[in-house]
CSV table of C-alpha atoms in Angstrom, one decimal:
chain,number,residue,atom,x,y,z
A,1,MET,CA,117.6,100.4,153.8
A,2,THR,CA,116.2,102.0,150.6
A,3,SER,CA,116.1,100.2,147.2
A,4,ARG,CA,114.4,100.8,143.9
A,5,VAL,CA,111.7,98.4,142.7
A,6,CYS,CA,108.9,98.3,140.1
A,7,LEU,CA,105.5,98.4,141.6
A,8,VAL,CA,103.0,96.8,139.2
A,9,HIS,CA,99.4,98.0,139.6
A,10,TYR,CA,96.4,96.1,138.2
A,11,HIS,CA,92.7,97.1,138.0
A,12,GLU,CA,90.4,94.4,136.6
A,13,ILE,CA,92.2,91.6,138.4
A,14,GLY,CA,91.4,93.4,141.7
A,15,LEU,CA,87.7,93.1,140.9
A,16,LYS,CA,87.8,89.3,140.7
A,17,GLY,CA,86.4,87.2,143.6
A,18,LYS,CA,87.6,83.8,144.8
A,19,ASN,CA,89.6,83.2,141.6
A,20,ARG,CA,91.6,86.4,141.9
A,21,SER,CA,94.7,84.5,142.9
A,22,THR,CA,94.6,82.5,139.7
A,23,PHE,CA,94.8,85.8,137.7
A,24,GLU,CA,97.6,87.1,139.9
A,25,ARG,CA,99.6,83.9,139.5
A,26,GLN,CA,99.2,84.1,135.7
A,27,LEU,CA,100.3,87.7,135.6
A,28,ILE,CA,103.4,86.9,137.7
A,29,THR,CA,104.2,84.0,135.3
A,30,ASN,CA,103.8,86.4,132.3
A,31,LEU,CA,106.0,89.1,133.9
A,32,LYS,CA,108.7,86.5,134.6
A,33,ARG,CA,108.6,85.5,130.9
A,34,ALA,CA,108.8,89.2,129.8
A,35,LEU,CA,111.8,89.7,132.0
A,36,LYS,CA,113.6,86.5,131.3
A,37,GLY,CA,117.4,86.6,131.6
A,38,ARG,CA,117.3,89.8,133.7
A,39,SER,CA,117.7,88.2,137.2
A,40,ALA,CA,114.3,89.8,138.2
A,41,HIS,CA,112.4,88.7,141.3
A,42,VAL,CA,108.6,88.9,140.8
A,43,GLU,CA,106.4,88.5,143.8
A,44,ARG,CA,102.8,89.2,144.8
A,45,LEU,CA,102.0,91.8,147.4
A,46,ALA,CA,98.7,92.9,148.8
A,47,GLY,CA,97.0,94.5,145.8
A,48,TYR,CA,100.3,94.8,143.8
A,49,VAL,CA,103.0,92.8,142.1
A,50,ARG,CA,106.6,93.8,143.0
A,51,VAL,CA,109.6,93.4,140.6
A,52,HIS,CA,113.1,93.9,142.1
A,53,PHE,CA,116.6,93.2,141.0
A,54,GLU,CA,119.7,91.9,142.7
A,55,ASP,CA,121.6,95.3,142.4
A,56,GLU,CA,118.6,97.0,144.1
A,57,ASP,CA,118.1,99.3,141.1
A,58,VAL,CA,115.7,99.2,138.1
A,59,PRO,CA,117.2,99.0,134.5
A,60,ALA,CA,115.9,101.9,132.3
A,61,ASP,CA,114.0,99.7,129.8
A,62,VAL,CA,112.3,97.5,132.3
A,63,PRO,CA,109.2,99.7,133.1
A,64,GLU,CA,108.4,99.9,129.4
A,65,LEU,CA,108.7,96.1,129.0
A,66,ILE,CA,106.4,95.6,132.0
A,67,SER,CA,103.9,98.1,130.7
A,68,ARG,CA,103.3,96.1,127.6
A,69,VAL,CA,102.2,92.9,129.5
A,70,PRO,CA,98.4,92.5,129.4
A,71,GLY,CA,97.0,92.8,132.9
A,72,VAL,CA,99.3,95.6,133.9
A,73,ALA,CA,97.3,98.8,134.5
A,74,ARG,CA,100.3,100.9,135.5
A,75,VAL,CA,103.9,100.5,136.5
A,76,SER,CA,105.7,102.8,139.0
A,77,VAL,CA,109.4,102.9,139.8
A,78,ALA,CA,109.3,103.2,143.6
A,79,TYR,CA,111.6,103.5,146.5
A,80,ARG,CA,111.2,100.6,148.9
A,81,CYS,CA,111.8,101.7,152.4
A,82,GLU,CA,111.5,100.4,155.9
A,83,ARG,CA,108.8,101.7,158.2
A,84,GLU,CA,111.1,104.5,159.3
A,85,PRO,CA,110.0,108.1,158.8
A,86,GLU,CA,113.6,109.2,158.0
A,87,GLN,CA,113.8,106.7,155.1
A,88,TYR,CA,110.4,107.3,153.4
A,89,ASN,CA,110.6,111.1,154.0
A,90,GLU,CA,114.0,111.2,152.2
A,91,ALA,CA,112.5,109.0,149.4
A,92,ALA,CA,109.6,111.4,149.0
A,93,ILE,CA,112.1,114.3,148.6
A,94,GLU,CA,114.0,112.4,145.9
A,95,SER,CA,110.8,111.4,144.1
A,96,LEU,CA,109.5,114.9,144.0
A,97,LYS,CA,112.9,116.3,142.9
A,98,ALA,CA,112.8,113.9,139.9
A,99,CYS,CA,109.6,115.6,138.7
A,100,GLU,CA,111.1,119.1,138.1
A,101,PRO,CA,109.8,121.4,136.8
A,102,PHE,CA,106.5,121.6,138.7
A,103,GLN,CA,104.7,124.2,140.7
A,104,THR,CA,102.1,122.3,142.8
A,105,PHE,CA,102.1,118.9,144.6
A,106,LYS,CA,100.2,116.8,147.1
A,107,VAL,CA,100.9,113.7,149.2
A,108,HIS,CA,98.7,110.6,149.0
A,109,GLY,CA,99.4,108.3,151.9
A,110,ARG,CA,97.7,104.9,152.3
A,111,ARG,CA,98.0,102.0,154.6
A,112,SER,CA,97.3,98.4,153.4
A,113,ASN,CA,98.2,97.2,156.9
A,114,THR,CA,96.4,98.8,159.9
A,115,ASP,CA,99.1,97.5,162.2
A,116,TYR,CA,101.2,100.6,161.3
A,117,PRO,CA,100.5,103.1,164.1
A,118,ILE,CA,100.4,106.2,161.8
A,119,HIS,CA,97.1,106.9,160.3
A,120,SER,CA,96.9,107.8,156.5
A,121,ILE,CA,95.9,111.4,157.3
A,122,ASP,CA,98.8,111.8,159.7
A,123,LEU,CA,101.1,110.2,157.1
A,124,ASN,CA,100.0,112.8,154.6
A,125,ARG,CA,100.7,115.6,157.0
A,126,GLN,CA,104.1,114.2,158.1
A,127,VAL,CA,105.5,113.7,154.6
A,128,GLY,CA,103.8,116.9,153.3
A,129,ALA,CA,105.5,119.0,156.0
A,130,VAL,CA,108.9,117.6,155.1
A,131,LEU,CA,108.3,118.3,151.4
A,132,CYS,CA,107.2,121.9,152.1
A,133,ASP,CA,110.4,122.5,154.0
A,134,ALA,CA,112.5,120.9,151.1
A,135,PHE,CA,110.6,122.8,148.4
A,136,PRO,CA,109.6,126.2,149.9
A,137,ASP,CA,108.9,127.7,146.5
A,138,LYS,CA,106.3,125.1,145.6
A,139,LYS,CA,102.6,125.0,146.7
A,140,VAL,CA,100.4,122.3,148.1
A,141,GLN,CA,97.3,121.8,146.0
A,142,MET,CA,94.8,119.1,146.8
A,143,HIS,CA,92.9,119.1,143.5
A,144,GLN,CA,94.7,118.5,140.2
A,145,PRO,CA,98.2,119.1,141.4
A,146,ASP,CA,101.1,118.9,139.0
A,147,VAL,CA,102.6,116.0,141.0
A,148,THR,CA,101.2,113.5,143.5
A,149,VAL,CA,103.7,111.8,145.8
A,150,ASN,CA,102.4,108.4,146.8
A,151,VAL,CA,103.5,106.9,150.2
A,152,HIS,CA,101.9,103.4,150.5
A,153,VAL,CA,102.5,101.2,153.5
A,154,VAL,CA,102.2,97.6,152.1
A,155,GLN,CA,102.9,94.7,154.4
A,156,SER,CA,106.3,95.3,156.1
A,157,ASP,CA,107.5,98.0,153.7
A,158,VAL,CA,106.7,101.6,152.6
A,159,TYR,CA,106.7,102.3,148.9
A,160,VAL,CA,107.3,105.9,147.7
A,161,TYR,CA,106.8,107.1,144.1
A,162,ALA,CA,105.5,110.1,142.1
A,163,ASP,CA,102.7,109.5,139.8
A,164,ALA,CA,104.3,111.8,137.2
A,165,THR,CA,107.0,109.1,136.7
A,166,SER,CA,104.6,106.2,136.5
A,167,MET,CA,103.9,104.5,133.1
A,168,ARG,CA,100.5,103.5,131.9
A,169,GLY,CA,100.2,99.8,131.1
A,170,ALA,CA,98.3,97.7,128.5
A,171,GLY,CA,95.5,97.0,131.0
A,172,GLY,CA,93.1,94.1,130.4
A,173,LEU,CA,93.7,90.6,131.8
A,174,PRO,CA,96.7,88.3,131.8
A,175,VAL,CA,97.2,86.2,128.7
A,176,GLY,CA,96.3,82.6,129.5
A,177,THR,CA,93.1,83.3,131.5
A,178,ALA,CA,90.6,83.4,128.7
A,179,GLY,CA,91.3,80.3,126.6
A,180,LYS,CA,92.7,80.0,123.1
A,181,VAL,CA,91.7,81.6,119.8
A,182,VAL,CA,92.9,81.3,116.2
A,183,THR,CA,93.5,84.7,114.5
A,184,LEU,CA,93.7,85.4,110.8
A,185,LEU,CA,96.9,87.4,110.6
A,186,SER,CA,98.1,89.3,107.6
A,187,SER,CA,101.1,91.7,107.3
A,188,GLY,CA,98.7,94.6,107.1
A,189,PHE,CA,97.6,97.1,109.8
A,190,ASP,CA,94.3,95.6,110.9
A,191,SER,CA,94.8,92.0,111.9
A,192,PRO,CA,97.9,92.5,114.2
A,193,VAL,CA,95.8,95.1,116.1
A,194,ALA,CA,92.9,92.7,116.4
A,195,THR,CA,95.2,90.0,117.6
A,196,TRP,CA,96.7,92.3,120.2
A,197,MET,CA,93.2,93.4,121.4
A,198,VAL,CA,92.0,89.9,122.0
A,199,GLY,CA,95.2,88.9,123.6
A,200,ARG,CA,94.8,91.9,125.9
A,201,ARG,CA,91.6,90.3,127.1
A,202,GLY,CA,93.5,87.2,128.3
A,203,ALA,CA,93.2,85.0,125.2
A,204,THR,CA,96.2,82.9,124.0
A,205,CYS,CA,96.4,83.7,120.3
A,206,VAL,CA,97.3,81.3,117.5
A,207,PRO,CA,97.7,83.3,114.3
A,208,VAL,CA,97.3,81.7,110.8
A,209,HIS,CA,98.8,83.6,107.9
A,210,PHE,CA,97.6,82.9,104.4
A,211,SER,CA,100.5,83.4,102.0
A,212,GLY,CA,100.2,83.8,98.2
A,213,ARG,CA,103.1,81.4,97.8
A,214,PRO,CA,103.9,79.8,95.3
A,215,MET,CA,102.1,82.4,93.1
A,216,THR,CA,103.8,85.3,95.0
A,217,SER,CA,107.1,85.6,97.0
A,218,ASP,CA,107.3,84.7,100.7
A,219,ALA,CA,107.9,88.4,101.8
A,220,SER,CA,104.6,88.6,103.7
A,221,GLU,CA,105.5,85.6,105.7
A,222,TRP,CA,108.7,87.2,107.0
A,223,LEU,CA,106.8,90.4,107.8
A,224,THR,CA,104.3,88.4,109.7
A,225,GLN,CA,107.1,86.9,111.8
A,226,ASP,CA,108.4,90.4,112.4
A,227,ILE,CA,104.9,91.4,113.7
A,228,VAL,CA,104.9,88.4,116.1
A,229,ARG,CA,108.3,89.5,117.4
A,230,ALA,CA,107.0,93.1,117.8
A,231,LEU,CA,104.2,91.8,120.0
A,232,GLU,CA,106.7,89.7,122.0
A,233,PRO,CA,106.6,91.8,125.2
A,234,ALA,CA,102.8,91.2,125.4
A,235,GLY,CA,103.4,87.4,125.3
A,236,ILE,CA,100.2,86.6,123.4
A,237,ILE,CA,101.6,84.3,120.6
A,238,GLY,CA,103.3,81.0,120.9
A,239,ARG,CA,103.0,79.6,117.4
A,240,LEU,CA,102.5,81.1,113.9
A,241,TYR,CA,100.9,78.9,111.2
A,242,VAL,CA,101.6,79.7,107.5
A,243,VAL,CA,99.3,78.4,104.8
A,244,PRO,CA,100.6,78.4,101.1
A,245,PHE,CA,97.4,79.6,99.6
A,246,GLY,CA,98.3,80.7,96.1
A,247,GLU,CA,97.4,77.5,94.1
A,248,CYS,CA,94.0,77.2,95.7
A,249,GLN,CA,93.3,80.9,94.9
A,250,ARG,CA,94.2,80.2,91.3
A,251,GLU,CA,91.9,77.2,91.1
A,252,ILE,CA,89.0,79.3,92.6
A,253,SER,CA,89.7,82.1,90.2
A,254,LEU,CA,89.2,79.7,87.3
A,255,LYS,CA,85.9,78.1,88.6
A,256,ALA,CA,84.0,80.6,90.7
A,257,PRO,CA,82.2,83.7,89.4
A,258,GLN,CA,84.7,86.6,89.2
A,259,SER,CA,82.7,88.9,91.4
A,260,LEU,CA,82.5,86.4,94.3
A,261,ARG,CA,86.2,85.3,94.3
A,262,VAL,CA,87.1,87.3,97.4
A,263,ILE,CA,84.2,85.8,99.3
A,264,MET,CA,85.3,82.3,98.2
A,265,TYR,CA,88.8,83.0,99.4
A,266,ARG,CA,87.5,84.2,102.8
A,267,ARG,CA,85.2,81.2,103.2
A,268,LEU,CA,88.1,78.8,102.5
A,269,MET,CA,90.3,80.7,105.0
A,270,PHE,CA,87.6,80.3,107.6
A,271,GLU,CA,87.4,76.6,106.9
A,272,VAL,CA,91.2,76.2,107.3
A,273,ALA,CA,91.3,78.4,110.4
A,274,GLN,CA,88.5,76.2,111.9
A,275,ALA,CA,90.6,73.1,111.2
A,276,VAL,CA,93.5,74.7,113.0
A,277,ALA,CA,91.2,75.7,115.8
A,278,GLU,CA,90.1,72.1,116.2
A,279,LEU,CA,93.7,70.9,116.2
A,280,GLU,CA,94.7,73.5,118.8
A,281,GLY,CA,91.6,73.3,120.9
A,282,ALA,CA,90.7,76.9,120.2
A,283,LYS,CA,87.2,78.1,120.9
A,284,ALA,CA,86.9,81.1,118.4
A,285,LEU,CA,88.3,82.8,115.3
A,286,VAL,CA,89.5,86.4,115.3
A,287,THR,CA,89.6,88.7,112.2
A,288,GLY,CA,90.7,92.3,111.6
A,289,GLU,CA,87.5,93.2,109.7
A,290,SER,CA,86.1,96.7,110.0
A,291,LEU,CA,82.6,97.2,108.8
A,292,GLY,CA,82.5,98.7,105.3
A,293,GLN,CA,86.2,99.3,105.0
A,294,VAL,CA,86.6,97.1,101.9
A,295,ALA,CA,84.3,95.1,99.6
A,296,SER,CA,84.7,91.9,101.6
A,297,GLN,CA,83.7,93.7,104.8
A,298,THR,CA,80.2,94.9,104.0
A,299,LEU,CA,77.5,93.5,106.2
A,300,ASP,CA,76.2,91.3,103.4
A,301,ASN,CA,79.6,89.9,102.5
A,302,ILE,CA,80.5,89.3,106.2
A,303,THR,CA,77.3,87.4,106.5
A,304,ALA,CA,78.2,85.3,103.4
A,305,THR,CA,81.6,84.5,104.8
A,306,ASN,CA,80.2,83.7,108.3
A,307,ASP,CA,78.0,81.1,106.7
A,308,VAL,CA,80.7,78.5,107.0
A,309,ALA,CA,81.7,79.4,110.6
A,310,LYS,CA,81.0,76.7,113.1
A,311,ILE,CA,82.6,78.5,116.0
A,312,PRO,CA,82.2,82.1,117.2
A,313,VAL,CA,84.0,84.8,115.1
A,314,PHE,CA,85.3,87.8,117.0
A,315,ARG,CA,85.8,91.1,115.2
A,316,PRO,CA,87.3,93.5,117.7
A,317,LEU,CA,87.8,96.3,115.1
A,318,ILE,CA,84.3,96.1,113.6
A,319,GLY,CA,83.4,99.7,114.7
A,320,THR,CA,86.7,101.4,114.2
A,321,ASP,CA,88.1,103.4,111.3
A,322,LYS,CA,91.5,103.2,109.7
A,323,ILE,CA,92.9,106.2,111.6
A,324,GLU,CA,92.0,104.6,114.9
A,325,ILE,CA,93.6,101.3,113.8
A,326,ILE,CA,96.8,102.9,112.6
A,327,ASP,CA,97.1,104.9,115.8
A,328,ARG,CA,96.8,101.7,117.8
A,329,ALA,CA,99.3,100.0,115.5
A,330,ARG,CA,101.8,102.7,116.4
A,331,ARG,CA,101.3,102.2,120.1
A,332,ILE,CA,101.7,98.5,120.0
A,333,GLY,CA,104.8,98.6,117.8
A,334,THR,CA,103.5,97.0,114.5
A,335,TYR,CA,103.0,100.1,112.4
A,336,ASP,CA,106.5,100.3,110.8
A,337,ILE,CA,106.3,96.6,109.8
A,338,SER,CA,102.8,96.8,108.4
A,339,ALA,CA,103.7,99.9,106.4
A,340,GLN,CA,106.0,97.8,104.3
A,341,THR,CA,104.5,96.5,101.1
A,342,ALA,CA,104.7,92.8,100.2
A,343,PRO,CA,102.7,90.7,97.7
A,344,ASP,CA,100.3,88.4,99.5
A,345,CYS,CA,97.1,86.4,99.0
A,346,CYS,CA,95.0,89.6,99.5
A,347,THR,CA,96.2,91.1,96.2
A,348,LEU,CA,96.3,87.8,94.2
A,349,PHE,CA,93.7,87.1,91.5
A,350,MET,CA,91.5,90.0,92.6
A,351,PRO,CA,88.4,90.7,90.5
A,352,ARG,CA,88.0,94.0,88.8
A,353,ARG,CA,84.5,94.5,90.3
A,354,PRO,CA,84.1,92.5,93.5
A,355,GLU,CA,80.5,92.0,94.7
A,356,THR,CA,79.7,94.3,97.7
A,357,HIS,CA,76.3,93.0,98.5
A,358,ALA,CA,76.4,89.3,97.9
A,359,HIS,CA,73.2,87.1,98.1
A,360,LEU,CA,73.7,84.1,100.2
A,361,ASP,CA,72.0,81.7,97.7
A,362,ALA,CA,74.4,82.8,95.0
A,363,VAL,CA,77.4,82.5,97.3
A,364,ARG,CA,76.4,78.9,98.2
A,365,ARG,CA,76.0,78.0,94.6
A,366,ALA,CA,79.5,79.4,93.8
A,367,TRP,CA,80.9,77.5,96.8
A,368,GLU,CA,79.9,74.2,95.2
A,369,THR,CA,81.7,75.0,91.9
A,370,PHE,CA,85.0,73.7,93.3
A,371,ASP,CA,86.0,70.9,95.8
A,372,HIS,CA,86.5,73.1,98.9
A,373,ASP,CA,86.8,70.0,101.2
A,374,ALA,CA,89.7,68.6,99.2
A,375,MET,CA,91.3,72.1,99.4
A,376,VAL,CA,91.0,72.2,103.1
A,377,LYS,CA,92.5,68.7,103.4
A,378,HIS,CA,95.4,69.7,101.1
A,379,LEU,CA,96.1,72.9,102.9
A,380,MET,CA,96.2,71.2,106.3
A,381,GLU,CA,98.6,68.7,105.0
A,382,THR,CA,101.0,71.4,103.7
A,383,ILE,CA,100.6,73.8,106.5
A,384,GLU,CA,103.8,75.2,108.1
A,385,TYR,CA,104.5,76.8,111.4
A,386,VAL,CA,107.1,78.6,113.5
A,387,ASP,CA,107.2,78.4,117.3
A,388,PHE,CA,108.1,81.4,119.5
A,389,ASP,CA,109.2,81.2,123.1
A,390,THR,CA,107.1,84.2,124.1
A,391,CYS,CA,103.8,82.8,125.5
A,392,PRO,CA,103.9,80.8,128.7
A,393,SER,CA,100.3,79.8,128.4
A,394,TYR,CA,100.7,78.3,124.9
A,395,ARG,CA,100.7,74.5,124.7
A,396,PRO,CA,101.3,73.0,121.2
A,397,PRO,CA,99.1,70.2,119.9
A,398,ARG,CA,100.6,66.7,120.0
A,399,GLU,CA,100.1,66.2,116.3
A,400,LEU,CA,102.6,68.8,115.2
A,401,LYS,CA,105.9,69.2,117.0
A,402,THR,CA,108.5,70.0,114.3
A,403,ARG,CA,109.6,73.4,113.2
A,404,HIS,CA,109.8,74.0,109.4
A,405,ARG,CA,113.3,74.9,108.2
A,406,GLU,CA,112.1,77.3,105.5
A,407,LEU,CA,110.3,79.6,107.9
A,408,ALA,CA,112.4,79.3,111.1
A,409,PRO,CA,115.2,81.8,111.7
A,410,ALA,CA,118.6,80.6,110.7
A,411,GLU,CA,120.0,81.1,114.2
A,412,TRP,CA,117.9,78.4,115.6
A,413,PRO,CA,120.2,75.3,115.8
A,414,GLU,CA,117.4,72.8,116.5
A,415,ASN,CA,115.6,73.5,113.2
A,416,SER,CA,114.4,70.5,111.4
A,417,ALA,CA,111.8,69.6,108.8
A,418,GLU,CA,109.9,66.4,108.4
């Protein structure tokens, strides 16, 4: 009997040693979450993960959903056949037919189980002869063919698919295998990409958004929620924190030297993010900074901001330029959201001439011109959050368990506020 399944390939997980099964189990958990409500059966094979459905076919949008889950290197829609030559030969013909137009092809046979009596080389010859008869006007080409038909014997089945119809995945490691981090998330281009990149390395991300409210509207908060939903297939975010930051910015603008305002804002953001990290049990902060891109991201100013950091600060975009960042934003689905303009804390009380090469001594003196400890305490008391059912590895802290009505979508019936 022949049916259609998704064959999920992974690369880095396959290099793991005795803990490989831990990574495989987490990937399966994440795939089940991404396919929730679709009656999908997700199970581990030798070197693969198989996804199949009750009607023995694969919905058209499923491969793309699977491809966005970190840990997936490639996803192929394959024919699942019994170990009968008639079945997998016919499946090979159908796979190659779906790749028209093409001129050259080859067959790649492989056995994961040596109990199958036909050797891989003989499997190549057998299927190749059938395809030559079925496509007499096409040529066999062993190096760089237009299409490769894969015939893999895995456990008790044979899986047949053409690589031309496979889809490249996000790669990386399954979310939930690398601990928890707090990311500073704005509605711009950079920080969503940085969040995705760290999530792709297996980290569970807890974003904190600093809003200009009440000095600005809450538009950036809603855009940030849209960004989280755009990243939903990756399953990297379980909770979004929102910090009404406008009043503190106003106070800083009145007390600190004008040229150092931005650095003061950034240092206070780091302090609040570290308080959230302590609450969440996170081990690092993540920012979307790119070296030299804006005034606050020069090497001297990054050093001045880092001065308050007590835990590691990851900057996955530090060596990238804006074109590269925007290209990545398009690929992960956040570009259209980030392209919308919204007033936020980044544009609030900005100095006319921000310092680009701050001296640490001057920064530390400016830091003591206002009560930053009281600000951190106030901001943590007024912090708001929204939970998203998208990250199986996220566990909320016991101290905070109530969604905030003013941020949560109206369709959530269980919304409440303390």
